[in-house]
XYZ file of C-alpha atoms in Angstrom:
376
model
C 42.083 30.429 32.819
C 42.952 33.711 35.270
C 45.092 35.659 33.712
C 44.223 38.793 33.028
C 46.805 39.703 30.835
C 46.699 37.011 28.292
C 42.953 36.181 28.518
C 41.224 39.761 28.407
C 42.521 40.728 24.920
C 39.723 37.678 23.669
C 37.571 38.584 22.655
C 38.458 41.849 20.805
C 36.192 45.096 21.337
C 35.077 44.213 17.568
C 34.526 40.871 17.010
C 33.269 38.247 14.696
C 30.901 35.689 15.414
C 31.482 33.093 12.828
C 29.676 32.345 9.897
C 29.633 34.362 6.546
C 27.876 34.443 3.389
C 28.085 31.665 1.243
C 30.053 33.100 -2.449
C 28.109 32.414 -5.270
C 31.324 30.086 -6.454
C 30.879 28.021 -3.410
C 27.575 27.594 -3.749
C 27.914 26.918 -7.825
C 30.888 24.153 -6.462
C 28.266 22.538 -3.960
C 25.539 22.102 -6.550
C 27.969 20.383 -9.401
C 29.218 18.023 -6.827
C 25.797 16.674 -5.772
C 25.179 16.131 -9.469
C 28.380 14.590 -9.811
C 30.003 17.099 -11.817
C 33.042 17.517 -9.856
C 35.160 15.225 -7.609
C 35.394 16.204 -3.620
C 38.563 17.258 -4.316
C 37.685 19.699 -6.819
C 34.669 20.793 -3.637
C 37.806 21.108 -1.832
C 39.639 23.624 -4.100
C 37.135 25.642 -4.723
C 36.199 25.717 -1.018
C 39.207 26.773 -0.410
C 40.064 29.441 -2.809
C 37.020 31.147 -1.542
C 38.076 30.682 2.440
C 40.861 33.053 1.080
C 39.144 35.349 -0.129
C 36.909 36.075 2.948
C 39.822 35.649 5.418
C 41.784 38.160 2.897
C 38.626 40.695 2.843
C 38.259 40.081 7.200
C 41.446 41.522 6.886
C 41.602 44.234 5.355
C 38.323 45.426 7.087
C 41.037 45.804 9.899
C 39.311 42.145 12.143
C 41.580 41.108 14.813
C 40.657 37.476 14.375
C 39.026 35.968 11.359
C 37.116 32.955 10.459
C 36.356 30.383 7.980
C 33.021 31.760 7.434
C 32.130 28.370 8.123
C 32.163 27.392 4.356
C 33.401 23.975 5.774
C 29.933 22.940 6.738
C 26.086 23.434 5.189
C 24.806 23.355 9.195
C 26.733 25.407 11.781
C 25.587 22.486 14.487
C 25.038 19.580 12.844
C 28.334 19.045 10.571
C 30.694 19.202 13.665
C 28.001 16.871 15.861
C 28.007 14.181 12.556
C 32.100 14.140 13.004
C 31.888 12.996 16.416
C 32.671 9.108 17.285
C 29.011 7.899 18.639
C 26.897 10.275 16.208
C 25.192 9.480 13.100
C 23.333 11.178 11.137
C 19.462 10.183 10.255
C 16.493 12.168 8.964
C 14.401 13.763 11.504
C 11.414 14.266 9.164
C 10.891 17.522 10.751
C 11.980 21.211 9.713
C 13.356 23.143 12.675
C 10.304 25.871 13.823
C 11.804 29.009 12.609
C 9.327 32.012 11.988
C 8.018 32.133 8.696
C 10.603 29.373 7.035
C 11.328 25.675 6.657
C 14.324 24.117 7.188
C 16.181 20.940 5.821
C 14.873 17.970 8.214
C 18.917 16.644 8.773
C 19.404 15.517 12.389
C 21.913 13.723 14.595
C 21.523 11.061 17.103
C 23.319 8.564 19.037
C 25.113 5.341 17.439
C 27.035 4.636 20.038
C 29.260 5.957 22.947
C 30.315 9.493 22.182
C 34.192 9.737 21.837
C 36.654 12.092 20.819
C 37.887 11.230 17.274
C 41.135 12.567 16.051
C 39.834 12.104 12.566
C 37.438 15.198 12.914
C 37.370 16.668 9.581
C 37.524 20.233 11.088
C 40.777 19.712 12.043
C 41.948 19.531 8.467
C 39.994 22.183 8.085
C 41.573 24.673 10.940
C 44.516 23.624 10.013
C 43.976 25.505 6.398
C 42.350 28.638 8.278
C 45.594 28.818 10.183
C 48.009 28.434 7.212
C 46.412 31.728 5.365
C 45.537 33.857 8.809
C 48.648 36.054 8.566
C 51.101 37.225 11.224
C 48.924 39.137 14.052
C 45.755 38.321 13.541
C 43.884 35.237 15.202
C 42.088 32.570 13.641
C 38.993 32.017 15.509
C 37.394 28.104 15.485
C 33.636 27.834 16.177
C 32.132 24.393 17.203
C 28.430 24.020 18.731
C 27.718 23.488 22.365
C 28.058 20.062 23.466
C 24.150 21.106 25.074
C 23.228 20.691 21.481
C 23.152 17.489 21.797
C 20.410 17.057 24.555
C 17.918 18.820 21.942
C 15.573 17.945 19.260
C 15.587 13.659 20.094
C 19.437 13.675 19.208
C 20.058 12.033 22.810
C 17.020 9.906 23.123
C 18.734 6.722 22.651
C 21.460 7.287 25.431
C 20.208 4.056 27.102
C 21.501 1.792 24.564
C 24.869 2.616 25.561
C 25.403 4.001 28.428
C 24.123 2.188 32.670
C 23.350 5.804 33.181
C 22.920 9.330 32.325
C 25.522 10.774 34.295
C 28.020 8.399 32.512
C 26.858 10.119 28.725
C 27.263 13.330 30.539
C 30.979 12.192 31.058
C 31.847 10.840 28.014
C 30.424 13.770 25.657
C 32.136 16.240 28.443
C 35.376 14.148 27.759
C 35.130 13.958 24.172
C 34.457 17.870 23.812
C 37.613 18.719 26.192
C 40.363 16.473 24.395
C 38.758 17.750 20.876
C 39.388 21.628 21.995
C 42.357 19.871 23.358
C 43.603 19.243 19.944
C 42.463 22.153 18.239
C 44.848 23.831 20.748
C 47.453 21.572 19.624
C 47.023 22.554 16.137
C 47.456 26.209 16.868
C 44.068 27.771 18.266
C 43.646 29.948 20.854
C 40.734 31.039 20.265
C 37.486 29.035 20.371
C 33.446 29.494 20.583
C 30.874 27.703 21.409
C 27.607 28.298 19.406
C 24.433 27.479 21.814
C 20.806 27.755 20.996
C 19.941 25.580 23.866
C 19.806 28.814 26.519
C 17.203 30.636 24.259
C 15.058 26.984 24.311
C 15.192 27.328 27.768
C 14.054 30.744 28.052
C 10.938 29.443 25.953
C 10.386 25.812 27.605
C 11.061 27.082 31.314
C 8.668 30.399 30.764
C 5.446 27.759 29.040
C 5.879 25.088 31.847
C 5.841 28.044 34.835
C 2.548 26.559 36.114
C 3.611 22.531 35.306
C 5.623 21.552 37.938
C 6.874 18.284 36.923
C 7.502 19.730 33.125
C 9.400 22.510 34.472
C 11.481 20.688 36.667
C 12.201 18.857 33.208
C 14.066 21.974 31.818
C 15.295 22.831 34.876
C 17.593 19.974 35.046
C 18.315 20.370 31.279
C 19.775 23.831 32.372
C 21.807 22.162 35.521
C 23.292 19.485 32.970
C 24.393 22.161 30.671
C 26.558 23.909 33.109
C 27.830 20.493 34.476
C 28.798 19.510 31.126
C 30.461 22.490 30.141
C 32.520 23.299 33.167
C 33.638 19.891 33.516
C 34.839 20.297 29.314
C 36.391 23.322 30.761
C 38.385 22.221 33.304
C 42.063 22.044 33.130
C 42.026 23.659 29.403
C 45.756 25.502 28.788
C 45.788 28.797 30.648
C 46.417 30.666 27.180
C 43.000 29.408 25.194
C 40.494 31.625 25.510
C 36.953 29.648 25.147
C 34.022 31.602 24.656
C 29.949 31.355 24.075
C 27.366 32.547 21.639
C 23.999 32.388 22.968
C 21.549 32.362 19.687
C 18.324 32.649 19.374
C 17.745 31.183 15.535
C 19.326 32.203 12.265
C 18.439 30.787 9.109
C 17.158 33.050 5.758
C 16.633 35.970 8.274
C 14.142 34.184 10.527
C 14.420 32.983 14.190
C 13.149 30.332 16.494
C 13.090 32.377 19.819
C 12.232 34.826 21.554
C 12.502 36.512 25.670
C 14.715 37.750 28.236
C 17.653 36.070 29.378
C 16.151 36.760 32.741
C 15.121 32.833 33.190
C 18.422 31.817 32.407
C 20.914 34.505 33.581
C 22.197 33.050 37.050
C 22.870 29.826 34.707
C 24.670 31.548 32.281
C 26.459 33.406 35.027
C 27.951 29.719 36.237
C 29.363 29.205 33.148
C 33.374 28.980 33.228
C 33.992 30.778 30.072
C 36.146 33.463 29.058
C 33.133 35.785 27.365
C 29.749 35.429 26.061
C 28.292 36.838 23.380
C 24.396 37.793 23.777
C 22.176 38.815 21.177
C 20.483 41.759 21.765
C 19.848 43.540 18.081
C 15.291 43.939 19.046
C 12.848 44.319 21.444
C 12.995 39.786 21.178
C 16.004 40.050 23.248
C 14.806 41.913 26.515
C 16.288 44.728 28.467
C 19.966 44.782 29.760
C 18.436 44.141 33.011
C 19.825 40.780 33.715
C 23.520 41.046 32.523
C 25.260 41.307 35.726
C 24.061 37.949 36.617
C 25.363 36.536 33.526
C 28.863 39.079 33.641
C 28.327 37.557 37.836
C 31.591 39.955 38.900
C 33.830 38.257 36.714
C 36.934 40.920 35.958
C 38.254 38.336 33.273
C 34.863 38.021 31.554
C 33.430 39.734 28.498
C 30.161 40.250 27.105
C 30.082 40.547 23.711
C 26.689 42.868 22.828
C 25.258 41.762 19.647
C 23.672 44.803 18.855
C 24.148 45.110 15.260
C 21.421 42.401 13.230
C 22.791 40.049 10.744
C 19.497 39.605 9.766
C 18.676 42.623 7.501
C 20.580 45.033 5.223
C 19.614 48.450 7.055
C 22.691 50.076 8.891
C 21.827 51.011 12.727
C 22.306 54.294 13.556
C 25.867 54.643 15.238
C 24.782 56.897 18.202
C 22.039 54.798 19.086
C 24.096 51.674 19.048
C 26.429 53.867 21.539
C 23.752 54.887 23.633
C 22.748 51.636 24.392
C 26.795 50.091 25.229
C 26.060 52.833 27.552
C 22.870 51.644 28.996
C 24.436 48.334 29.166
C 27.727 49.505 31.252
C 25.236 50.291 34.226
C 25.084 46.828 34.205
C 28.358 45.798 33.449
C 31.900 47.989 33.537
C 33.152 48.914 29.950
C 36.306 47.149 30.297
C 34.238 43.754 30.408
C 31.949 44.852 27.276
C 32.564 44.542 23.477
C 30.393 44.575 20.282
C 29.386 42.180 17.577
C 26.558 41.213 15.318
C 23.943 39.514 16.839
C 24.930 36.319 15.415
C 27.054 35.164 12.223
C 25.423 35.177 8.181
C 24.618 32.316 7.617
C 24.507 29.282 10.088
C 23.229 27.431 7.273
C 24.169 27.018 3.596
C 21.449 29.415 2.681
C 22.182 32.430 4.039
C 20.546 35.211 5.650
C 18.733 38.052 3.124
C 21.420 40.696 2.532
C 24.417 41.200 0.026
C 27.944 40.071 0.851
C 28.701 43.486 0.632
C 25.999 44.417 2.821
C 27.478 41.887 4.949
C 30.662 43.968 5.236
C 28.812 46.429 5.811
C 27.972 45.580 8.943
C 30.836 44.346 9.964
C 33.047 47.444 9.286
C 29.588 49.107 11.282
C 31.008 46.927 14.437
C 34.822 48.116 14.173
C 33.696 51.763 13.556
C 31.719 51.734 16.635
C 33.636 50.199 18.792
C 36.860 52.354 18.331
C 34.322 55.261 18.825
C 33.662 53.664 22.310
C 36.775 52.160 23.483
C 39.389 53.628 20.675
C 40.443 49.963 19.836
């Protein structure tokens, strides 16, 4: 995973970070099916016929790699997690602490050893995003971060099955590199993590500063992230780009945290990928101060600046949003910088508070810029 060439064109000076607005057809679908309405297969239609749609109108905004909007799954995390041989799904009883909002209490946790299973339903489901991306542009697969599973109790009953932790490590490491395995096999090239885990860890190591024995407890959370996703990595075709999104929270326009990568950057600047994409749309966010620990000298690395929100209508002014890709290239040379959102529409069923068409909006906001800045 060197090569200039092939690997710097991912990902694109404009880019998409996943997950879209819900249609109001999908959503109508959803609710007739849990009343029993409609058959899954009719879900299925209608799910689809509306995945065209937003791949069609990706499109024509001129994207050089679409998604599925994610209208696969009601949780961006949790759906993929569920499909995964040793995870079940259980009610945690608990809404996720986002700002101002509750959340669904769905969880995951371990059944068993965690395995790859070639039964995933998202392959079906990349499968379709690949059939309708046409000739020249990319379709773009997002999965969560296998970290996701050391959160929120989802790992606490590792002992069960496994003589050690180290051997879980292993196995989930295992099962995440022969599932992006097969996605390559099925046509990707193009894959991204989704990771709130690094913006817990901003929170959890910055509260236990003066606990020694708590801190150390994060601390080694951190260390098993970066074993577990450079060893998932490793030996990966040379021509599949595999990138990050580092989130902070995103459901109905609210967050979960907040601070500098600061705590975190000389982790994230271990990480083996191929870009990272960093929200950085408010003050929550930090300064730019730490992003050449996180770039760390790579030439083949790009940080993706999510400086546009996803979280309100409003469109940022475009010479302020220049001015500070300008600020940031102190940090880090141009070549290795691009621009997004700060995260996707809706990780969840429910959306973020803004229009579809403000959501394009924003979106076309991103491409304008960025051929301002680079001419892409």
């Amino acid at each position: 995973m060197t090569d200039t060439a092939t690997k710097i064109k991912f990902p694109y000076r404009y880019d998409v970070v996943g997950s879209l607005l819900r249609t109001q057809a999908l959503k109508d679908a959803h609710e007739k099916f849990k009343k029993g309405d409609i058959t899954a297969d009719q879900l299925q239609q209608v799910q689809h016929d509306e995945t065209r749609k937003i791949v069609k109108k990706q499109v024509e905004l001129g994207l050089k790699d679409v998604t599925d909007g994610e209208f696969n799954r009601s949780w961006w995390h949790l759906d993929f997690l569920w499909g995964l041989t040793g995870v079940g799904h259980y009610d945690y009883h608990q809404s996720y602490k986002f700002h101002g909002s509750k959340t669904r209490t769905d969880n995951a946790d371990l059944v068993g050893r965690i395995a790859y299973n070639p039964d995933h339903p998202f392959f079906d489901s990349f499968k379709f995003l690949k059939s309708i991306t046409p000739d020249g542009v990319t379709p773009k697969q997002t999965i969560p971060s296998p970290s996701m599973l050391f959160r929120d109790n989802r790992s606490d009953n590792w002992s069960k099955f496994y003589t050690s932790w180290e051997a879980y490590l292993d196995d989930l490491a295992t099962a995440y590199h022969q599932t992006i395995q097969h996605f390559y096999d099925l046509g990707c090239r193009y894959i991204q993590l989704d990771d709130t885990t690094w913006a817990f860890l901003i929170t959890k190591l910055n509260e236990t500063a003066d606990d020694k024995d708590e801190h150390q407890r994060y601390v080694q959370m951190a260390e098993d992230a970066v074993q577990v996703i450079n060893q998932l990595l490793k030996g990966l075709p040379d021509d599949l780009t595999v990138t990050t999104h580092i989130c902070r929270g995103n459901f109905k326009s609210t967050y979960l945290f907040s601070g500098s990568y600061d705590d975190v950057a000389d982790y994230l600047g271990q990480l083996n990928y191929d870009g990272l994409f960093l929200e950085y749309d408010n003050q929550r966010s930090g300064s730019f101060a730490p992003l050449d620990r996180i770039w760390n000298g790579n030439k083949n690395k790009r940080i993706v600046l999510g400086l546009i929100t996803s979280k309100s209508p409003e469109l940022e002014d475009e010479d302020q949003i220049i001015n500070r890709i300008k600020e940031a290239e102190e940090k880090v040379p141009l070549d290795n910088l691009a621009l997004s959102t700060q995260c996707g529409f809706a990780s969840t069923e429910e959306g973020n508070k803004l229009t579809e068409d403000q959501q394009w909006d924003k979106l076309s906001l991103v491409k304008r810029i960025a051929e301002k800045v680079w001419g892409a």
